Short mmCIF file of C-alpha atoms in Angstrom, two decimals:
data_model
loop_
_atom_site.label_atom_id
_atom_site.label_comp_id
_atom_site.label_asym_id
_atom_site.label_seq_id
_atom_site.Cartn_x
_atom_site.Cartn_y
_atom_site.Cartn_z
CA MET N 1 -213.97 -223.53 74.94
CA GLY N 2 -211.62 -223.23 71.98
CA VAL N 3 -209.19 -220.43 71.34
CA SER N 4 -210.75 -217.61 69.33
CA LEU N 5 -209.54 -216.83 65.83
CA ALA N 6 -208.30 -213.43 67.00
CA SER N 7 -206.28 -215.10 69.75
CA GLN N 8 -204.85 -217.59 67.27
CA ARG N 9 -203.70 -214.69 65.10
CA MET N 10 -202.11 -212.98 68.10
CA TYR N 11 -200.23 -216.08 69.27
CA GLY N 12 -199.14 -216.86 65.72
CA MET N 13 -197.83 -213.35 65.09
CA LEU N 14 -196.06 -213.25 68.46
CA PHE N 15 -194.38 -216.56 67.62
CA VAL N 16 -193.21 -215.33 64.19
CA HIS N 17 -192.01 -212.02 65.68
CA GLY N 18 -190.09 -213.88 68.39
CA ILE N 19 -188.31 -216.16 65.90
CA ALA N 20 -187.54 -213.26 63.54
CA PHE N 21 -186.10 -211.19 66.37
CA MET N 22 -183.70 -213.97 67.42
CA VAL N 23 -182.51 -214.85 63.88
CA PRO N 24 -179.85 -212.11 63.53
CA PHE N 25 -178.35 -213.09 66.91
CA TYR N 26 -177.96 -216.77 66.05
CA MET N 27 -177.51 -216.80 62.27
CA THR N 28 -174.90 -214.72 60.43
CA PHE N 29 -176.06 -212.47 57.64
CA SER N 30 -174.61 -213.01 54.15
CA ARG N 31 -175.07 -211.86 50.56
CA GLU N 32 -176.83 -215.13 49.78
CA ARG N 33 -179.31 -214.69 52.60
CA LEU N 34 -179.80 -211.06 51.60
CA ALA N 35 -180.68 -212.25 48.09
CA ILE N 36 -183.22 -214.70 49.52
CA ILE N 37 -184.96 -212.16 51.74
CA VAL N 38 -184.99 -209.44 49.05
CA GLY N 39 -186.40 -211.79 46.43
CA CYS N 40 -189.04 -213.28 48.71
CA TYR N 41 -189.98 -209.86 50.11
CA ALA N 42 -190.32 -208.28 46.64
CA ALA N 43 -192.49 -211.11 45.32
CA ALA N 44 -194.78 -211.04 48.35
CA MET N 45 -194.99 -207.26 48.57
CA LEU N 46 -195.78 -206.80 44.89
CA SER N 47 -198.44 -209.48 45.17
CA ILE N 48 -200.08 -207.43 47.93
CA THR N 49 -199.77 -203.99 46.37
CA VAL N 50 -200.26 -204.95 42.72
CA GLY N 51 -202.60 -207.89 43.27
CA TYR N 52 -204.55 -207.79 46.50
CA HIS N 53 -204.79 -204.01 46.52
CA ARG N 54 -204.90 -202.33 43.13
CA MET N 55 -206.01 -205.33 41.06
CA HIS N 56 -208.54 -207.14 43.25
CA SER N 57 -209.67 -204.41 45.66
CA HIS N 58 -210.02 -201.58 43.15
CA HIS N 59 -210.02 -203.12 39.66
CA SER N 60 -207.32 -200.69 38.53
CA PHE N 61 -206.49 -202.94 35.58
CA LYS N 62 -207.44 -206.24 34.00
CA PRO N 63 -204.86 -208.97 34.68
CA SER N 64 -203.89 -211.97 32.61
CA LEU N 65 -204.29 -215.50 33.95
CA ILE N 66 -200.61 -215.81 34.82
CA VAL N 67 -200.73 -212.59 36.86
CA ARG N 68 -203.78 -213.80 38.77
CA LEU N 69 -202.06 -217.11 39.55
CA LEU N 70 -198.83 -215.48 40.70
CA VAL N 71 -200.75 -213.04 42.91
CA ALA N 72 -202.65 -215.90 44.55
CA LEU N 73 -199.44 -217.86 45.20
CA PHE N 74 -197.08 -215.14 46.34
CA GLY N 75 -199.85 -213.19 48.02
CA ALA N 76 -200.23 -216.21 50.28
CA SER N 77 -196.52 -215.94 51.10
CA ALA N 78 -197.23 -212.55 52.70
CA PHE N 79 -199.37 -214.37 55.30
CA GLN N 80 -201.92 -211.51 55.51
CA GLY N 81 -205.05 -213.51 54.83
CA SER N 82 -206.62 -214.75 51.64
CA ILE N 83 -207.46 -212.47 48.74
CA LYS N 84 -211.16 -212.60 49.64
CA TRP N 85 -210.60 -211.88 53.34
CA TRP N 86 -208.16 -209.04 52.62
CA VAL N 87 -210.11 -207.39 49.82
CA VAL N 88 -213.52 -207.36 51.54
CA ARG N 89 -212.03 -205.62 54.57
CA HIS N 90 -210.13 -203.17 52.42
CA ARG N 91 -213.32 -202.25 50.58
CA LEU N 92 -215.00 -201.80 53.93
CA HIS N 93 -212.18 -199.44 54.92
CA HIS N 94 -212.80 -197.29 51.83
CA ARG N 95 -216.59 -197.38 52.15
CA PHE N 96 -216.70 -196.39 55.83
CA PRO N 97 -213.32 -194.76 56.64
CA ASP N 98 -212.52 -193.78 60.21
CA SER N 99 -215.69 -195.36 61.59
CA ASP N 100 -216.56 -198.42 63.66
CA ASN N 101 -217.05 -200.25 60.39
CA ASP N 102 -213.53 -199.45 59.28
CA PRO N 103 -211.41 -202.47 60.24
CA TYR N 104 -208.34 -200.31 60.83
CA ASN N 105 -210.14 -197.25 62.16
CA ALA N 106 -207.45 -194.58 62.57
CA ARG N 107 -209.52 -192.66 65.09
CA ARG N 108 -208.95 -195.49 67.59
CA GLY N 109 -205.26 -194.74 67.71
CA LEU N 110 -201.99 -195.53 65.99
CA TRP N 111 -201.51 -198.94 67.58
CA TYR N 112 -205.04 -200.07 66.83
CA SER N 113 -204.85 -199.08 63.14
CA HIS N 114 -201.41 -200.67 62.81
CA MET N 115 -201.95 -204.07 64.44
CA GLY N 116 -204.47 -203.90 67.27
CA TRP N 117 -207.43 -204.51 65.00
CA ILE N 118 -206.02 -207.91 63.99
CA PHE N 119 -206.20 -209.19 67.58
CA GLN N 120 -209.88 -208.42 68.06
CA THR N 121 -212.92 -210.44 67.09
CA ALA N 122 -214.78 -207.74 65.21
CA HIS N 123 -218.32 -207.72 63.93
CA TYR N 124 -218.83 -205.14 61.21
CA SER N 125 -222.52 -204.31 60.78
CA LYS N 126 -221.95 -202.96 57.27
CA LEU N 127 -219.92 -205.92 56.02
CA LYS N 128 -222.96 -207.33 54.24
CA GLU N 129 -223.14 -204.18 52.14
CA ILE N 130 -219.76 -204.87 50.54
CA ASP N 131 -220.03 -206.45 47.10
CA ASP N 132 -217.84 -209.53 46.81
CA SER N 133 -219.54 -211.09 43.80
CA ASP N 134 -216.41 -210.64 41.69
CA LEU N 135 -214.40 -212.56 44.28
CA THR N 136 -216.84 -215.47 44.65
CA ALA N 137 -216.97 -215.75 40.86
CA ASP N 138 -213.18 -215.96 40.53
CA LYS N 139 -212.10 -219.64 40.74
CA ILE N 140 -208.53 -218.75 41.62
CA VAL N 141 -209.67 -216.53 44.49
CA VAL N 142 -212.07 -219.23 45.72
CA PHE N 143 -209.34 -221.89 45.58
CA GLN N 144 -206.84 -219.72 47.39
CA ASN N 145 -209.40 -218.86 50.08
CA LYS N 146 -210.29 -222.54 50.61
CA TYR N 147 -206.72 -223.75 50.94
CA PHE N 148 -205.16 -220.56 52.25
CA ASN N 149 -203.61 -221.95 55.45
CA LEU N 150 -201.77 -224.68 53.54
CA LEU N 151 -200.70 -222.31 50.77
CA ALA N 152 -199.55 -219.66 53.25
CA ILE N 153 -197.42 -222.07 55.30
CA PHE N 154 -195.86 -223.53 52.15
CA MET N 155 -195.23 -220.24 50.34
CA CYS N 156 -194.18 -218.21 53.39
CA PHE N 157 -191.85 -220.74 55.01
CA ILE N 158 -191.25 -223.93 53.05
CA PHE N 159 -190.75 -222.29 49.63
CA PRO N 160 -188.00 -219.90 50.86
CA ALA N 161 -186.28 -222.87 52.50
CA MET N 162 -186.38 -224.70 49.17
CA ILE N 163 -184.94 -221.65 47.40
CA GLY N 164 -182.14 -221.52 49.93
CA ALA N 165 -181.42 -225.23 49.60
CA VAL N 166 -181.45 -225.34 45.78
CA PHE N 167 -179.45 -222.18 45.04
CA PHE N 168 -177.25 -221.72 48.11
CA ASN N 169 -177.27 -225.05 49.94
CA ASP N 170 -178.82 -223.13 52.86
CA ALA N 171 -182.32 -224.35 53.64
CA LEU N 172 -182.23 -223.01 57.20
CA GLY N 173 -181.11 -219.57 56.05
CA GLY N 174 -183.91 -219.56 53.48
CA LEU N 175 -186.46 -220.52 56.14
CA MET N 176 -185.30 -218.03 58.74
CA TYR N 177 -184.47 -215.00 56.58
CA GLY N 178 -186.77 -215.62 53.62
CA GLY N 179 -189.56 -216.86 55.85
CA PHE N 180 -189.69 -215.43 59.36
CA VAL N 181 -187.72 -212.18 58.95
CA LYS N 182 -189.38 -211.44 55.62
CA ALA N 183 -192.84 -212.01 57.08
CA VAL N 184 -192.31 -209.56 59.93
CA CYS N 185 -190.81 -206.87 57.69
CA LEU N 186 -193.66 -207.30 55.22
CA TRP N 187 -196.35 -207.16 57.86
CA HIS N 188 -195.16 -203.88 59.28
CA ALA N 189 -194.60 -202.31 55.87
CA THR N 190 -198.17 -203.15 54.86
CA PHE N 191 -199.65 -202.19 58.22
CA ALA N 192 -197.88 -198.84 58.02
CA VAL N 193 -200.27 -197.88 55.21
CA ASN N 194 -203.20 -198.37 57.60
CA SER N 195 -201.55 -196.54 60.48
CA LEU N 196 -198.85 -194.02 59.49
CA SER N 197 -200.64 -192.98 56.28
CA HIS N 198 -203.62 -191.94 58.41
CA TRP N 199 -201.52 -190.22 61.05
CA ASN N 200 -198.96 -187.91 59.45
CA GLY N 201 -198.73 -186.07 56.14
CA ASP N 202 -200.63 -183.80 53.77
CA GLN N 203 -204.25 -183.88 52.58
CA PRO N 204 -204.20 -182.18 49.18
CA TYR N 205 -207.07 -184.04 47.47
CA THR N 206 -209.71 -185.01 50.05
CA LEU N 207 -210.60 -184.14 53.64
CA ASP N 208 -213.27 -186.81 53.96
CA SER N 209 -210.96 -189.18 55.81
CA THR N 210 -207.75 -189.12 57.81
CA ALA N 211 -205.79 -190.47 54.81
CA ARG N 212 -202.59 -188.51 54.15
CA ASP N 213 -199.82 -188.29 51.60
CA ASN N 214 -196.37 -189.29 52.82
CA TRP N 215 -193.58 -189.25 50.22
CA TRP N 216 -191.16 -190.94 52.60
CA LEU N 217 -193.64 -193.69 53.42
CA SER N 218 -193.72 -194.69 49.76
CA PHE N 219 -190.20 -196.06 50.12
CA LEU N 220 -191.36 -198.34 52.92
CA THR N 221 -194.66 -199.43 51.37
CA ASN N 222 -193.79 -200.08 47.76
CA GLY N 223 -195.29 -196.83 46.54
CA GLU N 224 -198.44 -196.74 48.71
CA GLY N 225 -197.41 -193.63 50.63
CA ASN N 226 -199.56 -191.09 48.76
CA HIS N 227 -202.59 -192.39 50.59
CA ASN N 228 -204.65 -189.22 50.38
CA PHE N 229 -204.45 -189.40 46.60
CA HIS N 230 -205.47 -193.05 46.76
CA HIS N 231 -208.54 -192.35 48.90
CA ALA N 232 -209.58 -189.57 46.52
CA PHE N 233 -209.02 -191.69 43.38
CA PRO N 234 -209.01 -195.34 44.54
CA ARG N 235 -209.34 -196.86 41.07
CA ASP N 236 -206.27 -195.17 39.64
CA TYR N 237 -203.52 -197.72 39.04
CA ARG N 238 -201.09 -195.07 40.26
CA CYS N 239 -200.69 -193.80 43.81
CA GLY N 240 -199.87 -190.21 42.98
CA SER N 241 -200.29 -187.92 40.00
CA TYR N 242 -196.63 -187.20 39.17
CA TRP N 243 -194.70 -189.60 36.97
CA ALA N 244 -191.53 -189.30 39.06
CA GLN N 245 -193.17 -190.20 42.39
CA TYR N 246 -191.67 -193.37 43.85
CA ASP N 247 -194.20 -196.09 43.10
CA PRO N 248 -192.77 -199.51 42.15
CA THR N 249 -196.33 -200.89 42.11
CA LYS N 250 -197.31 -198.41 39.39
CA TRP N 251 -194.17 -199.20 37.39
CA THR N 252 -194.77 -202.92 37.69
CA ILE N 253 -198.35 -202.61 36.43
CA TYR N 254 -197.16 -200.43 33.55
CA LEU N 255 -194.44 -202.92 32.61
CA LEU N 256 -197.02 -205.73 32.70
CA SER N 257 -199.14 -203.73 30.28
CA LEU N 258 -196.22 -203.46 27.84
CA VAL N 259 -196.10 -207.26 27.52
CA ASN N 260 -199.91 -207.62 27.46
CA LEU N 261 -200.10 -209.17 30.92
CA ALA N 262 -202.25 -206.25 32.09
CA THR N 263 -204.81 -204.24 30.13
CA ASP N 264 -207.27 -201.39 30.65
CA LEU N 265 -205.14 -199.51 33.14
CA TYR N 266 -207.43 -196.99 34.84
CA ARG N 267 -206.10 -193.48 35.22
CA ILE N 268 -208.07 -190.48 36.45
CA ASP N 269 -207.82 -187.45 34.18
CA ASP N 270 -205.56 -184.58 35.22
CA GLU N 271 -208.41 -182.04 35.29
CA SER N 272 -210.35 -184.04 37.91
CA ILE N 273 -207.22 -184.21 40.06
CA GLU N 274 -206.72 -180.46 39.72
CA LYS N 275 -210.37 -179.76 40.59
CA ASP N 276 -210.17 -181.77 43.80
CA ALA N 277 -206.91 -180.07 44.73
CA ILE N 278 -208.48 -176.64 44.15
CA VAL N 279 -211.59 -177.45 46.20
CA VAL N 280 -209.55 -178.78 49.11
CA GLY N 281 -207.15 -175.83 48.82
CA GLU N 282 -210.07 -173.39 49.07
CA ILE N 283 -211.42 -175.15 52.16
CA VAL N 284 -208.00 -175.10 53.82
CA LEU N 285 -207.46 -171.45 52.83
CA LYS N 286 -210.85 -170.48 54.25
CA LYS N 287 -209.98 -172.09 57.58
CA ARG N 288 -206.61 -170.33 57.60
CA ARG N 289 -208.29 -166.99 56.88
CA GLN N 290 -210.69 -167.54 59.75
CA SER N 291 -207.81 -168.26 62.14
CA VAL N 292 -206.24 -164.79 61.85
CA SER N 293 -207.47 -161.25 62.42
CA TRP N 294 -208.19 -159.11 59.36
CA GLY N 295 -209.30 -156.06 61.30
CA ILE N 296 -212.75 -154.71 62.10
CA PRO N 297 -215.36 -155.82 59.51
CA ASP N 298 -216.54 -153.04 57.17
CA ALA N 299 -220.08 -153.16 58.57
CA ASP N 300 -218.78 -152.48 62.10
CA LEU N 301 -216.39 -149.65 61.25
CA PRO N 302 -217.50 -146.25 62.67
CA LYS N 303 -217.95 -143.37 60.24
CA PHE N 304 -215.54 -140.41 60.15
CA THR N 305 -215.57 -137.13 58.33
CA MET N 306 -212.25 -135.66 57.22
CA HIS N 307 -212.79 -132.90 59.73
CA GLN N 308 -213.08 -135.50 62.54
CA VAL N 309 -209.90 -137.20 61.32
CA ARG N 310 -207.94 -133.95 61.49
CA GLU N 311 -209.49 -133.03 64.83
CA GLN N 312 -208.37 -136.35 66.39
CA CYS N 313 -204.88 -135.77 65.05
CA SER N 314 -204.66 -132.14 66.21
CA ARG N 315 -205.61 -133.21 69.74
CA LYS N 316 -203.00 -135.99 69.40
CA ALA N 317 -205.67 -138.44 70.52
CA MET N 318 -204.94 -140.68 67.52
CA SER N 319 -202.53 -140.77 64.58
CA LEU N 320 -204.98 -141.10 61.72
CA LEU N 321 -204.64 -140.97 57.96
CA VAL N 322 -206.92 -142.03 55.11
CA ILE N 323 -206.22 -144.65 52.41
CA ASP N 324 -208.88 -145.79 49.93
CA GLY N 325 -211.64 -144.40 52.12
CA TYR N 326 -210.44 -146.27 55.22
CA VAL N 327 -209.43 -144.33 58.30
CA ILE N 328 -206.12 -145.89 59.42
CA ASP N 329 -204.65 -145.54 62.91
CA VAL N 330 -200.87 -145.71 62.43
CA GLY N 331 -199.98 -144.76 66.01
CA GLY N 332 -198.74 -148.24 66.87
CA PHE N 333 -197.13 -148.82 63.48
CA TYR N 334 -194.47 -146.08 63.44
CA GLU N 335 -191.62 -148.32 64.53
CA ASP N 336 -192.62 -151.14 62.17
CA HIS N 337 -193.01 -149.01 59.05
CA PRO N 338 -190.28 -150.08 56.56
CA GLY N 339 -189.97 -146.49 55.27
CA GLY N 340 -189.33 -145.09 58.70
CA ARG N 341 -191.31 -143.11 61.27
CA ASP N 342 -190.88 -139.67 59.68
CA LEU N 343 -192.28 -140.69 56.31
CA LEU N 344 -195.44 -141.97 57.98
CA ALA N 345 -195.74 -139.08 60.45
CA GLU N 346 -195.80 -136.41 57.74
CA LEU N 347 -198.95 -138.00 56.24
CA VAL N 348 -200.96 -138.04 59.50
CA GLY N 349 -204.22 -136.08 59.23
CA GLN N 350 -204.23 -136.36 55.40
CA ASP N 351 -205.64 -138.50 52.64
CA ALA N 352 -202.57 -140.66 51.92
CA THR N 353 -204.10 -142.74 49.12
CA THR N 354 -201.92 -141.26 46.35
CA ALA N 355 -198.77 -141.49 48.46
CA PHE N 356 -199.57 -145.13 49.32
CA TYR N 357 -199.92 -146.17 45.70
CA ASP N 358 -197.01 -144.06 44.47
CA ARG N 359 -194.64 -146.06 46.66
CA ALA N 360 -193.76 -149.77 46.43
CA HIS N 361 -196.31 -151.42 48.71
CA ASN N 362 -196.76 -155.16 48.30
CA GLU N 363 -199.75 -157.36 49.13
CA GLY N 364 -198.66 -157.56 52.77
CA ALA N 365 -198.76 -153.76 53.05
CA HIS N 366 -202.36 -153.73 51.79
CA VAL N 367 -203.31 -156.36 54.37
CA THR N 368 -201.60 -154.40 57.18
CA MET N 369 -203.30 -151.20 56.07
CA ARG N 370 -206.74 -152.86 56.19
CA THR N 371 -206.03 -154.47 59.56
CA LEU N 372 -205.18 -151.05 61.06
CA ALA N 373 -208.44 -149.52 59.85
CA VAL N 374 -210.56 -147.98 62.62
CA GLY N 375 -213.21 -146.28 60.52
CA LYS N 376 -214.64 -145.37 57.12
CA LEU N 377 -214.59 -141.91 55.55
CA ILE N 378 -218.06 -140.55 54.69
CA ASP N 379 -217.32 -137.29 52.91
#
């Protein structure tokens, strides 16, 4: 019996990780090698975020032929699968997030969503529902998919070695730093979107998945950190609504549009973004309101006459006063009252509504007053 594809991936990635880990111990680092790894990393990472992700997966813009070719070539150098393989699974992730049909299902744990899913032979029952007609009709995508293994080996390892040899007379440095070390760094940066962006952060735009916004993760993932925004508005060529948010992918697409290498950049309107933020904010606020005590509900408050209020106070059974028709028990609030105990004590047994509003009471005071209510006045 042959080795499964999942096992091949695991052994291959372990091999690359092992080599990359040993490189710094056996090969000195230099400015030339830094230039190689930075250049190779940037080209591969942009091909994933600009090309595989926003261009092919979500049709955020229309690319020129040269952009499509460069994405196919340098996307292969990322060694993350062909465009077709990558995009179909990413669309599955958006269609069925956090489910058994989500390749990097975050509900199965941080390790699984980061790398564990790669080492399993998965069968997604909903995969046939994912439309890939645009991919099968794209000759560049079809060619890259057919010859991906050869392209990936050449672009990920041989090409950096050639760069090192031609420019710095350092083929081995190009191979090791621009190939192996770059590949490992790139893998974990990309995988972090699937794992960390579903694990920690804010959810300002949608609660339908575990996707979260992480401003700090954007620096690691080439601008993909605002993942909650992306799940709410997947077609937007940006990953975040604010112009200053760190997003090299967005800036690259915009620059491409200035030289007519990208057209029809899709951008969700600001009002739609605001609406989603308001709806989510209301849901979150409702849950927060339900998590704290606001006092006895109006319908359950017993009825008091003013005579009963004064009677309770005269017998010193309770320290009651009236504000806005609510009977308030201030017996346990004397020491916490900002104006002091005496100011509150002199109002016990009276209707203190006028005194309450004549003094500077903020929103918190109104909430405290309502929470201390033990009855409603009926006369």
